[in-house]
Structure formats: C-alpha cells, structure tokens
Short mmCIF file of C-alpha atoms in Angstrom, two decimals:
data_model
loop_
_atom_site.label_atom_id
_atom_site.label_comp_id
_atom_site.label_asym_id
_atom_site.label_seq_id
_atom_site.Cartn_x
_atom_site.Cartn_y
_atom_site.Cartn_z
CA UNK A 23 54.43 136.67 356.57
CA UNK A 24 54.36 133.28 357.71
CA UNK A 25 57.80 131.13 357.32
CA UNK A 26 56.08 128.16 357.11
CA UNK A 27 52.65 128.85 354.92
CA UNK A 28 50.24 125.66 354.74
CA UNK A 29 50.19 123.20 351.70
CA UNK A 30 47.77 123.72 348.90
CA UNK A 31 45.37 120.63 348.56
CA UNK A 32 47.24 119.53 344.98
CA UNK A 33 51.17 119.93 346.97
CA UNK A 34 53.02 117.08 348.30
CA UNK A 35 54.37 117.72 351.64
CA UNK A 36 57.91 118.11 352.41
CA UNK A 37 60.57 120.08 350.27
CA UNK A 38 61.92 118.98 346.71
CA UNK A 39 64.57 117.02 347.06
CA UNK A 40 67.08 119.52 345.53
CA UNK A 41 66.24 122.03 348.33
CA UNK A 42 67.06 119.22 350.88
CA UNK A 43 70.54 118.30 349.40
CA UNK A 44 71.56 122.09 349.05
CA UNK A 45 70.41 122.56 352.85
CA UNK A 46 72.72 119.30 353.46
CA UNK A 47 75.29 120.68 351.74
CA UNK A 48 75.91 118.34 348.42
CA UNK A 49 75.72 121.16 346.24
CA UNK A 50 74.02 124.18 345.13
CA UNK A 51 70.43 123.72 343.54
CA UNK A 52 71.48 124.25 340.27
CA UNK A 53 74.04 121.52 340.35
CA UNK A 54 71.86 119.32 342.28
CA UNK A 55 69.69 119.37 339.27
CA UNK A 56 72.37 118.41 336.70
CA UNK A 57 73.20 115.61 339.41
CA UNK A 58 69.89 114.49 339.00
CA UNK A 59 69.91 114.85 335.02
CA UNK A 60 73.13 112.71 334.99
CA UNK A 61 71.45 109.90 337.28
CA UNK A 62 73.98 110.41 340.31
CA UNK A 63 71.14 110.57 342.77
CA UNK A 64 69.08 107.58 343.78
CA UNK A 65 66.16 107.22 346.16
CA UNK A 66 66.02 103.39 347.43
CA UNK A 67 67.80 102.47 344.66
CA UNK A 68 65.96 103.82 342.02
CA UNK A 69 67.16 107.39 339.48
CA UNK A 70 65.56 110.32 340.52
CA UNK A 71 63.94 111.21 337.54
CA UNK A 72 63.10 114.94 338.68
CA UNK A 73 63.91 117.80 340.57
CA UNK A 74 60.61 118.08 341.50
CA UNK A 75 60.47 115.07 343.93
CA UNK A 76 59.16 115.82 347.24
CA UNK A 77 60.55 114.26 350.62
CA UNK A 78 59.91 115.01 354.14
CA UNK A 79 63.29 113.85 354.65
CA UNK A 80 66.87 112.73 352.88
CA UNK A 81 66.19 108.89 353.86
CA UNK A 82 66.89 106.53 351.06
CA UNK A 83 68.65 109.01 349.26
CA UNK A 84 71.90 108.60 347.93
CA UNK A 85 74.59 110.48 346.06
CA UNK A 86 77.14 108.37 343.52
CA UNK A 87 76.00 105.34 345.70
CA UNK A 88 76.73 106.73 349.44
CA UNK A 89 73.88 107.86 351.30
CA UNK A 90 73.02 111.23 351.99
CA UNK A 91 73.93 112.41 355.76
CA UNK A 92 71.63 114.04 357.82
CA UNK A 93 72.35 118.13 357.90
CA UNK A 94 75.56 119.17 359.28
CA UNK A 95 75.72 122.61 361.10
CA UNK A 96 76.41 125.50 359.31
CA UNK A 97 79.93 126.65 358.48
CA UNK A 98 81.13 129.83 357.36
CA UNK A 99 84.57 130.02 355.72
CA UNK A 100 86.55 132.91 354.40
CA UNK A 101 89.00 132.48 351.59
CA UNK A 102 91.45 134.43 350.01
CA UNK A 103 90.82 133.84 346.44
CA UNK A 104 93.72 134.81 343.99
CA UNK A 105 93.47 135.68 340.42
CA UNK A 106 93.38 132.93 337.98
CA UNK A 107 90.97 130.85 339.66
CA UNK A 108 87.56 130.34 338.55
CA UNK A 109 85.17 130.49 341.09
CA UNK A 110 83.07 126.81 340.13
CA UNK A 111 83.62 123.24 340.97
CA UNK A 112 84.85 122.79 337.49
CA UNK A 113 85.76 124.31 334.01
CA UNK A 114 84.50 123.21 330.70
CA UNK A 115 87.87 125.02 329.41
CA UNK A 116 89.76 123.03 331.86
CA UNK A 117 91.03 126.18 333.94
CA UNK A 118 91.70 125.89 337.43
CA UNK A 119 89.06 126.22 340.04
CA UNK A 120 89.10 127.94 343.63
CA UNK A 121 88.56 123.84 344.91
CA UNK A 122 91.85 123.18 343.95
CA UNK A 123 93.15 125.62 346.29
CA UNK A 124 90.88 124.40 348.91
CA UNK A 125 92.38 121.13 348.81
CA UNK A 126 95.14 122.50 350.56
CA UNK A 127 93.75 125.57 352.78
CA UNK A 128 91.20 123.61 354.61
CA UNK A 129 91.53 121.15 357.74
CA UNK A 130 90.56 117.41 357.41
CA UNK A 131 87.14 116.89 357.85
CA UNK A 132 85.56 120.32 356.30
CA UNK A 133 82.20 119.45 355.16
CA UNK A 134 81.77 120.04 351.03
CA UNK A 135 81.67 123.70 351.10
CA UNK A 136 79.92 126.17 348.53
CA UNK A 137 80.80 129.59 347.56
CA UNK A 138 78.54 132.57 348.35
CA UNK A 139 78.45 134.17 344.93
CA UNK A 140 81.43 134.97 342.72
CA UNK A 141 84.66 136.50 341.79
CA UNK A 142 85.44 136.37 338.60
CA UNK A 143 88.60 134.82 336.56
CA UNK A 144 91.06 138.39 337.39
CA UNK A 145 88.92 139.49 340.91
CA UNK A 146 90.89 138.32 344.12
CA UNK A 147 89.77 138.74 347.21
CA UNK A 148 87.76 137.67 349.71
CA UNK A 149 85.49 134.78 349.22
CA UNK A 150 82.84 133.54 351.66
CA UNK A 151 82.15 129.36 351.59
CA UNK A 152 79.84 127.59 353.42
CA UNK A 153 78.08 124.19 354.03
CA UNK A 154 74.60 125.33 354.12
CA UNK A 155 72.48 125.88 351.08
CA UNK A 156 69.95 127.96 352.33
CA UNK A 157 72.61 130.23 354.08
CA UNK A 158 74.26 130.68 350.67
CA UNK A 159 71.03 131.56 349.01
CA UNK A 160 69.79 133.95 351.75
CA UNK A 161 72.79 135.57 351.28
CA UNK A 162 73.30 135.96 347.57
CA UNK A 163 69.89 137.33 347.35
CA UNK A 164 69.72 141.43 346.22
CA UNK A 165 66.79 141.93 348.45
CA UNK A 166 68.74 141.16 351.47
CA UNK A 167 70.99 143.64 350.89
CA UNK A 168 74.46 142.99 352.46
CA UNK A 169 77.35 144.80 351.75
CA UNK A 170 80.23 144.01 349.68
CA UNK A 171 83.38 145.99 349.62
CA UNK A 172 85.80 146.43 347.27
CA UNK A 173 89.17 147.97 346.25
CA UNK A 174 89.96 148.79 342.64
CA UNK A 175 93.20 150.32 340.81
CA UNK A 176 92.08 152.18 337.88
CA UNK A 177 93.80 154.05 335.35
CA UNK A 178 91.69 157.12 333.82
CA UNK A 179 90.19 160.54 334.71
CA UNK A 180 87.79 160.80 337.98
CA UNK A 181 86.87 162.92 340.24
CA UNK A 182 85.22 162.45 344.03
CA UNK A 183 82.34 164.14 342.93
CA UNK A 184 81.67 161.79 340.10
CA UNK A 185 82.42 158.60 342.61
CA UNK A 186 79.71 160.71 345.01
CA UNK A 187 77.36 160.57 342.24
CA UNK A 188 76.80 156.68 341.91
CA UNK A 189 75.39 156.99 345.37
CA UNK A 190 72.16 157.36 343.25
CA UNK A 191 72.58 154.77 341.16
CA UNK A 192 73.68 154.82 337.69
CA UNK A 193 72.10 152.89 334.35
CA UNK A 194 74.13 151.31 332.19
CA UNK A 195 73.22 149.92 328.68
CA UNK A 196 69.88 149.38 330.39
CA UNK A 197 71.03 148.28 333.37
CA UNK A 198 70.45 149.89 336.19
CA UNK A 199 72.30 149.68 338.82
CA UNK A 200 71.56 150.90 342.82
CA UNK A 201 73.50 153.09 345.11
CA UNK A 202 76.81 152.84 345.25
CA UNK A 203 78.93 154.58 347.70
CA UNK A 204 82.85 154.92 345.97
CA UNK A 205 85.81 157.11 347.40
CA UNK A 206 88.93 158.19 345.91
CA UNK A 207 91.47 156.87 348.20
CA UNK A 208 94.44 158.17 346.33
CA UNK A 209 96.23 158.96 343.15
CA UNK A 210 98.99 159.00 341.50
CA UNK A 211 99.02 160.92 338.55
CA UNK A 212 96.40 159.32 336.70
CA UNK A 213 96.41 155.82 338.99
CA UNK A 214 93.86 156.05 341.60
CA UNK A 215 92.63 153.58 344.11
CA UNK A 216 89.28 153.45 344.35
CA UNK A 217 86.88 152.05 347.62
CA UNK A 218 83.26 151.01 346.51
CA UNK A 219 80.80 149.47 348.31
CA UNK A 220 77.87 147.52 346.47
CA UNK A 221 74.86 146.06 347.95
CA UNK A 222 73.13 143.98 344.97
CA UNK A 223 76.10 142.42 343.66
CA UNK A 224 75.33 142.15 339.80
CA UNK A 225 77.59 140.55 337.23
CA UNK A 226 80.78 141.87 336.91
CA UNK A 227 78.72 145.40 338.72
CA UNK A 228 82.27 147.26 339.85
CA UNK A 229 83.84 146.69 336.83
CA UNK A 230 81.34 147.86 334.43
CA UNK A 231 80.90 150.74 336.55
CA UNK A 232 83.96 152.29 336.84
CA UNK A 233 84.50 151.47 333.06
CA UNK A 234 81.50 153.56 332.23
CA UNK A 235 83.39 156.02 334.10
CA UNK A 236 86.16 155.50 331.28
CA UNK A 237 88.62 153.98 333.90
CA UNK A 238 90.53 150.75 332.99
CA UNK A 239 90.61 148.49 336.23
CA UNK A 240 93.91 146.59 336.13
CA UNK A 241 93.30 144.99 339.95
CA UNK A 242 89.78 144.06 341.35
CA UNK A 243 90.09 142.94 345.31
CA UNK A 244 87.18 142.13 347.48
CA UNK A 245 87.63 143.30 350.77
CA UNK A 246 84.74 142.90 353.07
CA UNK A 247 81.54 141.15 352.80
CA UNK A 248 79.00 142.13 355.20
CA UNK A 249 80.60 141.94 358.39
CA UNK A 250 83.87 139.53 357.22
CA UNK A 251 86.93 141.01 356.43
CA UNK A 252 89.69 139.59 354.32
CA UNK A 253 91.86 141.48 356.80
CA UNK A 254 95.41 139.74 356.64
CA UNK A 255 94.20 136.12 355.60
CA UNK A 256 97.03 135.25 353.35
CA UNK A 257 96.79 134.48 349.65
CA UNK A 258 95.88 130.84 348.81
CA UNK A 259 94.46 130.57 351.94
CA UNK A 260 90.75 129.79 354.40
CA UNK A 261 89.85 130.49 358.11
CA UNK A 262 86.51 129.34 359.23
CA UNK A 263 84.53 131.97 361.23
CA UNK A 264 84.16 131.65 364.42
CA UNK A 265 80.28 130.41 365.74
CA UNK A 266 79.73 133.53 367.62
CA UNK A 267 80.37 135.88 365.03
CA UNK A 268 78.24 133.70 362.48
CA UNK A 269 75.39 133.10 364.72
CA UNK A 270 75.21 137.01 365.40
CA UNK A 271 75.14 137.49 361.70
CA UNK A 272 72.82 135.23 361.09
CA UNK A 273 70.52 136.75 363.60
CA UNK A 274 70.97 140.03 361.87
CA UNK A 275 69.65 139.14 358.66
CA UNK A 276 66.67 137.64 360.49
CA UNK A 277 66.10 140.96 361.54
CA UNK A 278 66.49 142.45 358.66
CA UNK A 279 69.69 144.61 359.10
CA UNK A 280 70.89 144.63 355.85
CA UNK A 281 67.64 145.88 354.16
#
C-alpha cells in the first residue's frame, strides 16, 4: 500500500492543519480542534475557522499569538504515573493532572509532551509521553498491536486455568475482548497477584476483566509497554529513552512486529 497515495482532483494538497500541529507537537488532534473552536490558532493573522484547513506547511501559523516551530525530533519519555492523577492536560472537576507532576520530573527545555494513551484516576504505572503526534497515534492504534503489561492485586476466587482461558478472548456485556495472556503469580489466601498482558488496550480492559472474573482489583500497575519497562523509575518521576532504543522501536513497528 502506498504511504503516500496521490490527491483526488477535488483535495487540496498538503495535510489539515490539525495533523501538522499534532506532528509538531502542540497537542493531540482532538485538542487541536477545540484550540481551533476557541480561536487560539491563527494563520497570518486571521482565526482558523476549521479543522479542515489544508497547508503544505506550519508557516503563518500561530498558537495563542507565538508562531508555530518547525517539527522537533521525536522524544520518547517514560513516566511513573501515581494514583490520583488524571491522565489529561486538565480536569473539568479540577483534579490534578499527570502535567503537574511533569513540571517537576522533566529537564528544562522538554518539548510539550503528550501521553500515549491512558491510565486511569487509581492505575499507576508506567506511562509513555512523547513529542510527536503521529508517533502517539501509531502507537495507540489496536491494529498495531503492542503489548502492554500489567500487574494487578485482586481479592476473589481464580484459578490458572481460568487466567489460561482469556488467551482466547473473552466477551463482556458485548464487548469482546482479544487474547489475553494472565498468570497467577501468587496468593495469599484469597489475595493473588495477577500478570496480564493486553494488546488492544480498551477502556478500563484489565479491570473489567478480572472483575468479570468476580475479583475486586484494589491496585492496577502498568509495567511494560512494548519494549519500555517501568523497571525502577521512581514514583513521581520521567526518564527520556534513549535514541537508540527508540529508533529500533520505531523501526519495528515499520515492520510490523507487533502485528
């Protein structure tokens, strides 16, 4: 399939505008476009009135009155998120967000970073950020299939052989969801620690599934995401990835590794 298909007749050329800033790293798409809805982004001086603006390039465009940079390279940041933060640039209930955090745990200079995906309000973990729209995107995406890791305490009944089960998927309330692979680590009377590994990455997907097992998850941590590993990165805190290891992943995914 080509990676660069030609323009119909009736398409402008270049890329909306909203792809351009994500690439650039101002902000995911979706925000870009509520940017744009609240008039914060100009082109020579004028609202853009649309997402659907096309440019062959970010000149002229400007975000709360400074111009746009050109595309930085691409960073890749691991952070340890703890539990209580909301994983968003802002709440409408006024919680705290994983960028307060940030403020401290990152060196002068880091570009604006964006997560990859989510961890919700009680998950902690490890959380991947990154400068590069279409890096976040690529990765998010189901079809590309890269693997997050997990460790939950749960309090219930199991058994391995119903954790070996999910490896063919399970549907829940019409959901379905794909294979999961999920060992018992250990137990202690009815407290067990519990390894999955997920590939698609669905709302709230660990959680619903072990509570359709009729376990109550009391801690949620992330522990790997594709080839990252939250390792011993301390609480609080963010370590960029070295170019090396990102480039190689990158290069992966080009080659379709993870699906």
């Amino acid at each position: 399939m080509p990676t660069n298909p030609k323009q119909s007749d009736d398409r402008p050329e270049g890329d909306r505008i909203a792809k351009l800033l994500a690439r650039s790293g101002v902000a995911s798409r979706r925000e870009i476009e509520r940017m744009i809805a609240d008039g914060r982004i100009t082109l020579h001086g004028k609202p853009v009135e649309t997402p659907a603006t096309f440019l062959t390039s970010l000149k002229g465009v400007s975000v709360d009155g400074k111009p746009v940079a050109g595309p930085e390279p691409t960073q890749l940041y691991a952070f340890h998120k703890p539990t209580g933060l909301i994983t968003a640039e802002r709440d409408m209930a006024g919680r705290p967000t994983i960028y307060a955090a940030l403020v401290n745990s990152l060196p002068k200079g880091t570009p604006r970073l964006m997560p990859i995906g989510r961890l919700d309000l009680n998950t902690e973990g490890l959380l991947l950020l990154t400068n590069d729209g279409g890096l976040k995107r690529q990765m998010e995406l189901p079809a590309t299939g890269i693997p997050r890791t997990y460790r939950a305490r749960a309090f219930g009944d199991v058994t391995q052989e119903q954790l070996e089960a999910l490896i063919e998927g399970v549907e829940i309330e019409g959901v379905r969801y794909g294979s999961i692979d999920a060992n018992l680590e250990r137990a202690s009377g009815r407290n067990h620690w519990i390894e999955m590994t997920i590939t698609e990455g669905k709302n709230r997907e660990v959680r619903r599934v072990l509570e359709y097992l009729d376990l109550k998850v009391s801690r949620l941590i992330r522990t790997a995401y594709g080839p990252f590993q939250l390792g011993d990165l301390p609480r609080g805190q963010a370590a960029r990835i070295r170019k090396g290891d990102l480039d190689r992943f990158v290069s992966s995914m080009k080659r379709g590794a993870f699906s």
